[in-house]
């Protein structure tokens, strides 16, 4: 028996993949279970007892890989934020978040606070997570909702906001489907954000900056990883069980992220139409900014704050009682963490917020 991990291209540059992957591999290592990360299913030498963890969110990609697994007699275990057997076909096990439970919790809370018109913001139709969020949003029993209340990210968060703006006065509340949609929404609403009760899925560093103004719904990725390892154990130990579905609860307040790995944003070819979400300039800036903040300590925050005020490296070093080389080194590491080639690019990310 062998265990493999295969990640969807472009999704593997995201914060969500980073957390899912870290949770899975951490728990595999704790159980002293060998595994191999691969880039193609053809790398697996079929023994009939192999297990493949699929980390992704794109519906077409997941369907293709599950079909290939079954043709090769490999057991697929999908790790993604949502389950929807109506759109992800075939026989597979899955570990996912309980979207129905969390969506109902959000909408019930909004209703109890007197809200009656809610918008669902930032939907990417290629994402299994977003498709499932939309399904449970439209079918909820707390606030009346229709397709007209759903606003799509078709490759541009700015265009998504433009569409929302046409109907903005109709709503008293908004549910944002991920961290980047949340940040973009707040940036565009500006002072008008106070006119809405807002809930956001995610819990990354950027959206936590708005935690005093919104309800944040995040996933416990450590428990997610434990569940993924348990699924494999259950199937291996019981021949009568072919597939397992596990739903992990969301928490209202996100845990502090402690990811330290550096991600590579330039190793994949130009995205297809299905990957337009990752081809949006604003989304990419937010990805890079999120990535940079994951590597910051208190001194880095101070340096960035002073740099944003056009204070020189020499003056920063003097105010922090450190050497000029220390400041330059820290700025260099920050640029590397988010793939910025210059100080101007780094400052562009900060000022973009």
CSV table of C-alpha atoms in Angstrom, one decimal:
chain,number,residue,atom,x,y,z
A,1,UNK,CA,0.0,0.0,0.0
A,2,UNK,CA,1.2,3.5,-0.8
A,3,UNK,CA,-0.2,7.0,0.0
A,4,UNK,CA,0.1,9.8,-2.5
A,5,UNK,CA,-0.8,13.5,-2.5
A,6,UNK,CA,-1.8,15.4,-5.7
A,7,UNK,CA,-2.7,19.1,-5.7
A,8,UNK,CA,-4.6,21.1,-8.2
A,9,UNK,CA,-2.4,23.6,-10.2
A,10,UNK,CA,-2.9,27.2,-9.1
A,11,UNK,CA,-4.9,26.2,-6.1
A,12,UNK,CA,-1.6,25.0,-4.6
A,13,UNK,CA,-0.4,28.7,-4.5
A,14,UNK,CA,-3.3,29.6,-2.1
A,15,UNK,CA,-3.5,30.1,1.6
A,16,UNK,CA,-6.3,27.5,1.7
A,17,UNK,CA,-4.1,24.8,0.1
A,18,UNK,CA,-1.2,25.7,2.4
A,19,UNK,CA,-3.3,25.1,5.5
A,20,UNK,CA,-5.0,21.9,4.2
A,21,UNK,CA,-1.6,20.5,3.0
A,22,UNK,CA,0.1,21.3,6.3
A,23,UNK,CA,-2.7,19.7,8.4
A,24,UNK,CA,-2.6,16.6,6.3
A,25,UNK,CA,1.1,16.1,6.1
A,26,UNK,CA,1.6,17.0,9.8
A,27,UNK,CA,-0.8,14.2,10.9
A,28,UNK,CA,0.6,11.7,8.4
A,29,UNK,CA,4.1,12.3,9.9
A,30,UNK,CA,2.7,12.0,13.5
A,31,UNK,CA,1.5,8.6,12.6
A,32,UNK,CA,4.8,7.8,10.9
A,33,UNK,CA,3.0,7.1,7.6
A,34,UNK,CA,5.0,7.4,4.5
A,35,UNK,CA,3.6,9.5,1.6
A,36,UNK,CA,4.7,10.9,-1.7
A,37,UNK,CA,3.7,14.2,-3.3
A,38,UNK,CA,3.2,13.7,-7.1
A,39,UNK,CA,2.3,15.9,-10.0
A,40,UNK,CA,0.6,13.3,-12.2
A,41,UNK,CA,-1.4,10.2,-11.4
A,42,UNK,CA,0.5,8.2,-14.1
A,43,UNK,CA,3.4,8.2,-11.6
A,44,UNK,CA,1.5,5.7,-9.5
A,45,UNK,CA,2.4,2.1,-10.0
A,46,UNK,CA,-1.0,0.4,-9.6
A,47,UNK,CA,-1.2,-2.2,-6.8
A,48,UNK,CA,-4.9,-2.0,-6.1
A,49,UNK,CA,-4.2,-0.8,-2.6
A,50,UNK,CA,-3.0,2.7,-3.2
A,51,UNK,CA,-4.6,5.8,-1.8
A,52,UNK,CA,-4.5,9.3,-3.4
A,53,UNK,CA,-5.3,12.5,-1.5
A,54,UNK,CA,-6.7,15.0,-4.0
A,55,UNK,CA,-6.3,18.7,-2.8
A,56,UNK,CA,-8.4,21.0,-5.0
A,57,UNK,CA,-11.5,23.0,-5.5
A,58,UNK,CA,-12.0,23.1,-9.3
A,59,UNK,CA,-15.0,21.0,-10.3
A,60,UNK,CA,-13.6,19.9,-13.7
A,61,UNK,CA,-10.2,19.0,-12.2
A,62,UNK,CA,-11.7,16.9,-9.4
A,63,UNK,CA,-14.0,15.0,-11.7
A,64,UNK,CA,-11.2,14.2,-14.1
A,65,UNK,CA,-8.8,13.0,-11.4
A,66,UNK,CA,-11.5,10.9,-9.6
A,67,UNK,CA,-12.4,9.2,-12.9
A,68,UNK,CA,-8.7,8.5,-13.6
A,69,UNK,CA,-8.3,7.0,-10.1
A,70,UNK,CA,-11.1,4.7,-10.5
A,71,UNK,CA,-9.9,3.5,-13.9
A,72,UNK,CA,-6.5,2.7,-12.4
A,73,UNK,CA,-8.1,1.0,-9.3
A,74,UNK,CA,-6.7,3.8,-7.0
A,75,UNK,CA,-8.8,4.9,-3.9
A,76,UNK,CA,-9.3,8.7,-4.2
A,77,UNK,CA,-9.8,10.8,-1.0
A,78,UNK,CA,-10.8,14.4,-1.8
A,79,UNK,CA,-9.8,17.2,0.6
A,80,UNK,CA,-11.6,20.4,-0.2
A,81,UNK,CA,-13.8,23.0,1.5
A,82,UNK,CA,-17.1,21.5,0.4
A,83,UNK,CA,-18.9,18.4,-0.7
A,84,UNK,CA,-21.4,18.3,-3.5
A,85,UNK,CA,-22.2,14.9,-5.0
A,86,UNK,CA,-24.4,16.5,-7.6
A,87,UNK,CA,-21.4,18.1,-9.3
A,88,UNK,CA,-18.5,15.9,-8.2
A,89,UNK,CA,-19.2,12.5,-9.7
A,90,UNK,CA,-18.1,9.0,-9.1
A,91,UNK,CA,-17.0,7.0,-6.0
A,92,UNK,CA,-14.7,8.8,-3.7
A,93,UNK,CA,-14.2,9.6,0.0
A,94,UNK,CA,-14.1,13.2,1.0
A,95,UNK,CA,-13.1,15.4,4.0
A,96,UNK,CA,-14.7,18.8,3.8
A,97,UNK,CA,-16.2,21.6,5.8
A,98,UNK,CA,-19.8,21.7,6.9
A,99,UNK,CA,-21.0,24.4,4.6
A,100,UNK,CA,-24.7,23.8,5.2
A,101,UNK,CA,-24.3,24.2,9.0
A,102,UNK,CA,-22.2,27.3,8.8
A,103,UNK,CA,-24.3,29.0,6.1
A,104,UNK,CA,-27.4,28.4,8.2
A,105,UNK,CA,-25.7,29.7,11.3
A,106,UNK,CA,-24.7,33.0,9.5
A,107,UNK,CA,-28.2,33.5,8.0
A,108,UNK,CA,-29.9,32.7,11.3
A,109,UNK,CA,-27.7,35.3,13.1
A,110,UNK,CA,-28.4,37.9,10.4
A,111,UNK,CA,-32.2,37.2,10.7
A,112,UNK,CA,-32.1,37.5,14.5
A,113,UNK,CA,-30.4,40.9,14.1
A,114,UNK,CA,-33.3,42.1,12.0
A,115,UNK,CA,-31.7,41.7,8.6
A,116,UNK,CA,-33.9,40.5,5.7
A,117,UNK,CA,-32.0,41.2,2.4
A,118,UNK,CA,-28.7,39.5,2.1
A,119,UNK,CA,-26.3,39.4,-0.9
A,120,UNK,CA,-23.9,36.5,-1.5
A,121,UNK,CA,-20.6,38.1,-2.8
A,122,UNK,CA,-17.7,36.8,-4.8
A,123,UNK,CA,-18.9,33.4,-6.2
A,124,UNK,CA,-16.6,31.6,-8.6
A,125,UNK,CA,-18.7,29.1,-10.6
A,126,UNK,CA,-15.7,26.8,-11.1
A,127,UNK,CA,-15.2,26.3,-7.3
A,128,UNK,CA,-16.9,23.4,-5.5
A,129,UNK,CA,-16.8,25.5,-2.3
A,130,UNK,CA,-18.6,28.5,-3.9
A,131,UNK,CA,-21.1,26.3,-5.7
A,132,UNK,CA,-22.0,24.7,-2.4
A,133,UNK,CA,-22.2,28.0,-0.6
A,134,UNK,CA,-24.5,29.3,-3.2
A,135,UNK,CA,-26.7,26.2,-3.0
A,136,UNK,CA,-27.2,26.4,0.8
A,137,UNK,CA,-27.6,30.2,0.6
A,138,UNK,CA,-30.5,29.9,-1.9
A,139,UNK,CA,-32.1,27.0,0.0
A,140,UNK,CA,-31.9,28.5,3.5
A,141,UNK,CA,-35.0,29.0,5.7
A,142,UNK,CA,-34.0,32.2,7.5
A,143,UNK,CA,-33.7,34.9,4.8
A,144,UNK,CA,-35.4,34.8,1.5
A,145,UNK,CA,-32.8,34.6,-1.3
A,146,UNK,CA,-32.8,34.2,-5.1
A,147,UNK,CA,-30.3,34.0,-8.0
A,148,UNK,CA,-30.5,37.8,-8.2
A,149,UNK,CA,-28.9,38.1,-4.8
A,150,UNK,CA,-25.7,36.2,-6.0
A,151,UNK,CA,-22.8,38.3,-7.3
A,152,UNK,CA,-20.1,36.5,-9.3
A,153,UNK,CA,-16.3,36.8,-9.5
A,154,UNK,CA,-15.7,35.9,-13.2
A,155,UNK,CA,-12.1,36.8,-13.1
A,156,UNK,CA,-12.3,40.3,-11.7
A,157,UNK,CA,-13.2,41.3,-8.2
A,158,UNK,CA,-13.7,44.9,-9.3
A,159,UNK,CA,-16.3,43.8,-11.8
A,160,UNK,CA,-18.0,41.8,-9.1
A,161,UNK,CA,-18.2,45.0,-7.0
A,162,UNK,CA,-19.5,47.0,-10.0
A,163,UNK,CA,-22.4,44.5,-10.3
A,164,UNK,CA,-23.1,44.6,-6.6
A,165,UNK,CA,-23.1,48.4,-6.6
A,166,UNK,CA,-26.0,48.5,-9.0
A,167,UNK,CA,-28.2,46.9,-6.3
A,168,UNK,CA,-26.3,47.9,-3.2
A,169,UNK,CA,-29.2,49.9,-1.7
A,170,UNK,CA,-31.4,46.8,-1.8
A,171,UNK,CA,-29.3,45.0,0.9
A,172,UNK,CA,-28.8,45.2,4.6
A,173,UNK,CA,-26.3,42.4,4.9
A,174,UNK,CA,-23.6,40.6,2.8
A,175,UNK,CA,-21.9,37.2,3.0
A,176,UNK,CA,-18.5,37.1,1.4
A,177,UNK,CA,-17.3,33.7,0.2
A,178,UNK,CA,-13.5,34.0,0.8
A,179,UNK,CA,-10.8,36.2,2.3
A,180,UNK,CA,-10.0,38.1,-0.9
A,181,UNK,CA,-13.6,38.9,-1.8
A,182,UNK,CA,-13.9,40.2,1.8
A,183,UNK,CA,-10.9,42.5,1.6
A,184,UNK,CA,-11.9,43.8,-1.9
A,185,UNK,CA,-15.4,44.4,-0.7
A,186,UNK,CA,-14.3,46.5,2.3
A,187,UNK,CA,-11.8,48.4,0.1
A,188,UNK,CA,-14.5,49.3,-2.3
A,189,UNK,CA,-17.3,50.0,0.2
A,190,UNK,CA,-15.0,52.2,2.3
A,191,UNK,CA,-17.2,54.2,4.7
A,192,UNK,CA,-20.4,52.6,3.3
A,193,UNK,CA,-19.4,49.3,5.0
A,194,UNK,CA,-21.2,50.5,8.1
A,195,UNK,CA,-24.5,50.2,6.3
A,196,UNK,CA,-24.3,46.4,6.2
A,197,UNK,CA,-23.8,43.5,8.5
A,198,UNK,CA,-21.1,41.4,6.9
A,199,UNK,CA,-20.0,37.8,7.3
A,200,UNK,CA,-17.0,36.3,5.6
A,201,UNK,CA,-15.6,32.9,5.0
A,202,UNK,CA,-11.9,32.5,5.4
A,203,UNK,CA,-9.9,33.7,8.4
A,204,UNK,CA,-6.6,34.6,6.7
A,205,UNK,CA,-4.4,37.5,7.9
A,206,UNK,CA,-6.0,40.0,5.6
A,207,UNK,CA,-9.6,39.3,6.5
A,208,UNK,CA,-8.8,39.2,10.2
A,209,UNK,CA,-7.9,42.9,9.9
A,210,UNK,CA,-11.7,43.4,9.7
A,211,UNK,CA,-12.6,41.0,12.5
A,212,UNK,CA,-14.0,43.8,14.6
A,213,UNK,CA,-16.5,44.7,11.9
A,214,UNK,CA,-17.6,41.3,10.5
A,215,UNK,CA,-18.3,37.7,11.5
A,216,UNK,CA,-15.5,35.5,10.3
A,217,UNK,CA,-16.1,31.8,9.7
A,218,UNK,CA,-13.0,29.7,9.5
A,219,UNK,CA,-12.0,26.0,9.3
A,220,UNK,CA,-9.9,24.2,11.9
A,221,UNK,CA,-7.3,22.8,9.6
A,222,UNK,CA,-5.6,20.7,12.3
A,223,UNK,CA,-8.8,18.8,12.8
A,224,UNK,CA,-9.2,18.7,9.0
A,225,UNK,CA,-5.8,16.9,8.7
A,226,UNK,CA,-6.6,14.4,11.4
A,227,UNK,CA,-9.9,13.5,9.8
A,228,UNK,CA,-8.2,13.0,6.4
A,229,UNK,CA,-5.7,10.5,8.0
A,230,UNK,CA,-8.6,8.7,9.8
A,231,UNK,CA,-10.5,8.2,6.6
A,232,UNK,CA,-7.7,6.3,5.1
A,233,UNK,CA,-7.4,4.1,8.2
A,234,UNK,CA,-11.2,3.4,8.2
A,235,UNK,CA,-11.2,2.2,4.6
A,236,UNK,CA,-8.0,0.1,5.0
A,237,UNK,CA,-9.3,-1.6,8.2
A,238,UNK,CA,-12.8,-2.4,7.0
A,239,UNK,CA,-13.3,-4.2,3.7
A,240,UNK,CA,-17.1,-3.5,3.9
A,241,UNK,CA,-16.6,0.2,3.7
A,242,UNK,CA,-15.8,1.6,0.2
A,243,UNK,CA,-16.1,5.4,0.8
A,244,UNK,CA,-16.4,7.8,3.7
A,245,UNK,CA,-17.7,11.3,3.9
A,246,UNK,CA,-16.5,13.5,6.8
A,247,UNK,CA,-17.7,17.0,7.6
A,248,UNK,CA,-15.5,19.3,9.8
A,249,UNK,CA,-17.2,22.1,11.7
A,250,UNK,CA,-16.3,25.7,11.1
A,251,UNK,CA,-15.4,28.1,14.0
A,252,UNK,CA,-16.6,31.6,14.2
A,253,UNK,CA,-13.3,33.2,15.1
A,254,UNK,CA,-10.2,32.2,13.1
A,255,UNK,CA,-7.1,30.8,14.7
A,256,UNK,CA,-3.8,32.6,14.4
A,257,UNK,CA,-2.0,31.4,11.3
A,258,UNK,CA,1.6,30.2,11.8
A,259,UNK,CA,2.5,29.0,8.3
A,260,UNK,CA,6.1,29.6,7.5
A,261,UNK,CA,6.6,28.0,4.1
A,262,UNK,CA,7.3,30.1,1.0
A,263,UNK,CA,5.1,29.5,-2.0
A,264,UNK,CA,6.1,29.7,-5.6
A,265,UNK,CA,3.7,31.8,-7.7
A,266,UNK,CA,5.4,31.4,-11.1
A,267,UNK,CA,5.8,27.6,-11.7
A,268,UNK,CA,2.6,27.1,-13.6
A,269,UNK,CA,1.6,28.1,-17.1
A,270,UNK,CA,-1.1,30.7,-17.9
A,271,UNK,CA,-4.4,29.7,-16.3
A,272,UNK,CA,-7.3,28.3,-18.3
A,273,UNK,CA,-10.8,29.9,-18.3
A,274,UNK,CA,-11.7,27.8,-15.3
A,275,UNK,CA,-8.7,29.3,-13.4
A,276,UNK,CA,-9.7,32.9,-14.1
A,277,UNK,CA,-10.1,33.5,-10.4
A,278,UNK,CA,-6.3,33.3,-10.1
A,279,UNK,CA,-5.7,35.4,-13.1
A,280,UNK,CA,-7.4,38.5,-11.6
A,281,UNK,CA,-4.7,41.2,-10.9
A,282,UNK,CA,-6.4,42.2,-7.7
A,283,UNK,CA,-6.7,38.6,-6.4
A,284,UNK,CA,-3.0,38.0,-7.2
A,285,UNK,CA,-2.0,41.2,-5.3
A,286,UNK,CA,-4.0,39.9,-2.3
A,287,UNK,CA,-2.4,36.5,-2.5
A,288,UNK,CA,1.0,38.0,-2.4
A,289,UNK,CA,0.1,40.3,0.4
A,290,UNK,CA,-1.4,37.5,2.5
A,291,UNK,CA,1.7,35.5,1.8
A,292,UNK,CA,4.0,38.3,3.0
A,293,UNK,CA,2.1,38.9,6.2
A,294,UNK,CA,2.4,35.2,7.1
A,295,UNK,CA,6.1,35.8,7.4
A,296,UNK,CA,6.1,39.0,9.4
A,297,UNK,CA,7.1,39.4,13.0
A,298,UNK,CA,6.6,42.6,15.1
A,299,UNK,CA,9.8,44.2,13.8
A,300,UNK,CA,8.8,43.6,10.2
A,301,UNK,CA,5.5,45.3,10.8
A,302,UNK,CA,7.2,48.3,12.2
A,303,UNK,CA,9.6,48.4,9.2
A,304,UNK,CA,6.8,48.2,6.7
A,305,UNK,CA,4.8,50.9,8.6
A,306,UNK,CA,7.8,53.3,8.5
A,307,UNK,CA,8.6,52.5,4.9
A,308,UNK,CA,5.0,53.3,3.9
A,309,UNK,CA,5.7,56.8,5.3
A,310,UNK,CA,8.7,57.2,3.0
A,311,UNK,CA,11.2,57.0,5.9
A,312,UNK,CA,14.7,56.0,4.7
A,313,UNK,CA,16.4,52.7,5.7
A,314,UNK,CA,19.0,54.7,7.7
A,315,UNK,CA,16.3,56.5,9.7
A,316,UNK,CA,14.4,53.2,10.3
A,317,UNK,CA,17.6,51.5,11.6
A,318,UNK,CA,18.2,54.4,13.9
A,319,UNK,CA,14.7,54.4,15.3
A,320,UNK,CA,14.8,50.6,15.9
A,321,UNK,CA,18.3,50.7,17.3
A,322,UNK,CA,19.6,48.1,14.8
A,323,UNK,CA,22.1,48.1,12.0
A,324,UNK,CA,21.3,49.3,8.4
A,325,UNK,CA,22.2,45.8,7.2
A,326,UNK,CA,19.5,44.3,9.5
A,327,UNK,CA,16.8,46.6,8.0
A,328,UNK,CA,18.0,45.8,4.4
A,329,UNK,CA,18.1,42.0,5.1
A,330,UNK,CA,14.5,42.0,6.6
A,331,UNK,CA,13.2,44.0,3.6
A,332,UNK,CA,14.9,41.6,1.3
A,333,UNK,CA,13.3,38.6,3.0
A,334,UNK,CA,9.9,40.3,2.8
A,335,UNK,CA,10.3,40.9,-0.9
A,336,UNK,CA,11.3,37.3,-1.4
A,337,UNK,CA,8.3,36.0,0.6
A,338,UNK,CA,5.8,37.6,-1.8
A,339,UNK,CA,7.8,37.5,-5.0
A,340,UNK,CA,8.4,41.3,-5.2
A,341,UNK,CA,11.4,42.4,-7.3
A,342,UNK,CA,11.7,45.9,-5.8
A,343,UNK,CA,10.9,48.1,-2.9
A,344,UNK,CA,8.4,49.9,-5.0
A,345,UNK,CA,6.5,46.6,-5.7
A,346,UNK,CA,6.5,45.8,-2.0
A,347,UNK,CA,5.1,49.2,-1.1
A,348,UNK,CA,2.5,48.8,-3.9
A,349,UNK,CA,1.1,45.8,-2.0
A,350,UNK,CA,0.8,47.7,1.2
A,351,UNK,CA,-0.7,50.8,-0.3
A,352,UNK,CA,-3.1,48.6,-2.3
A,353,UNK,CA,-4.9,47.8,0.9
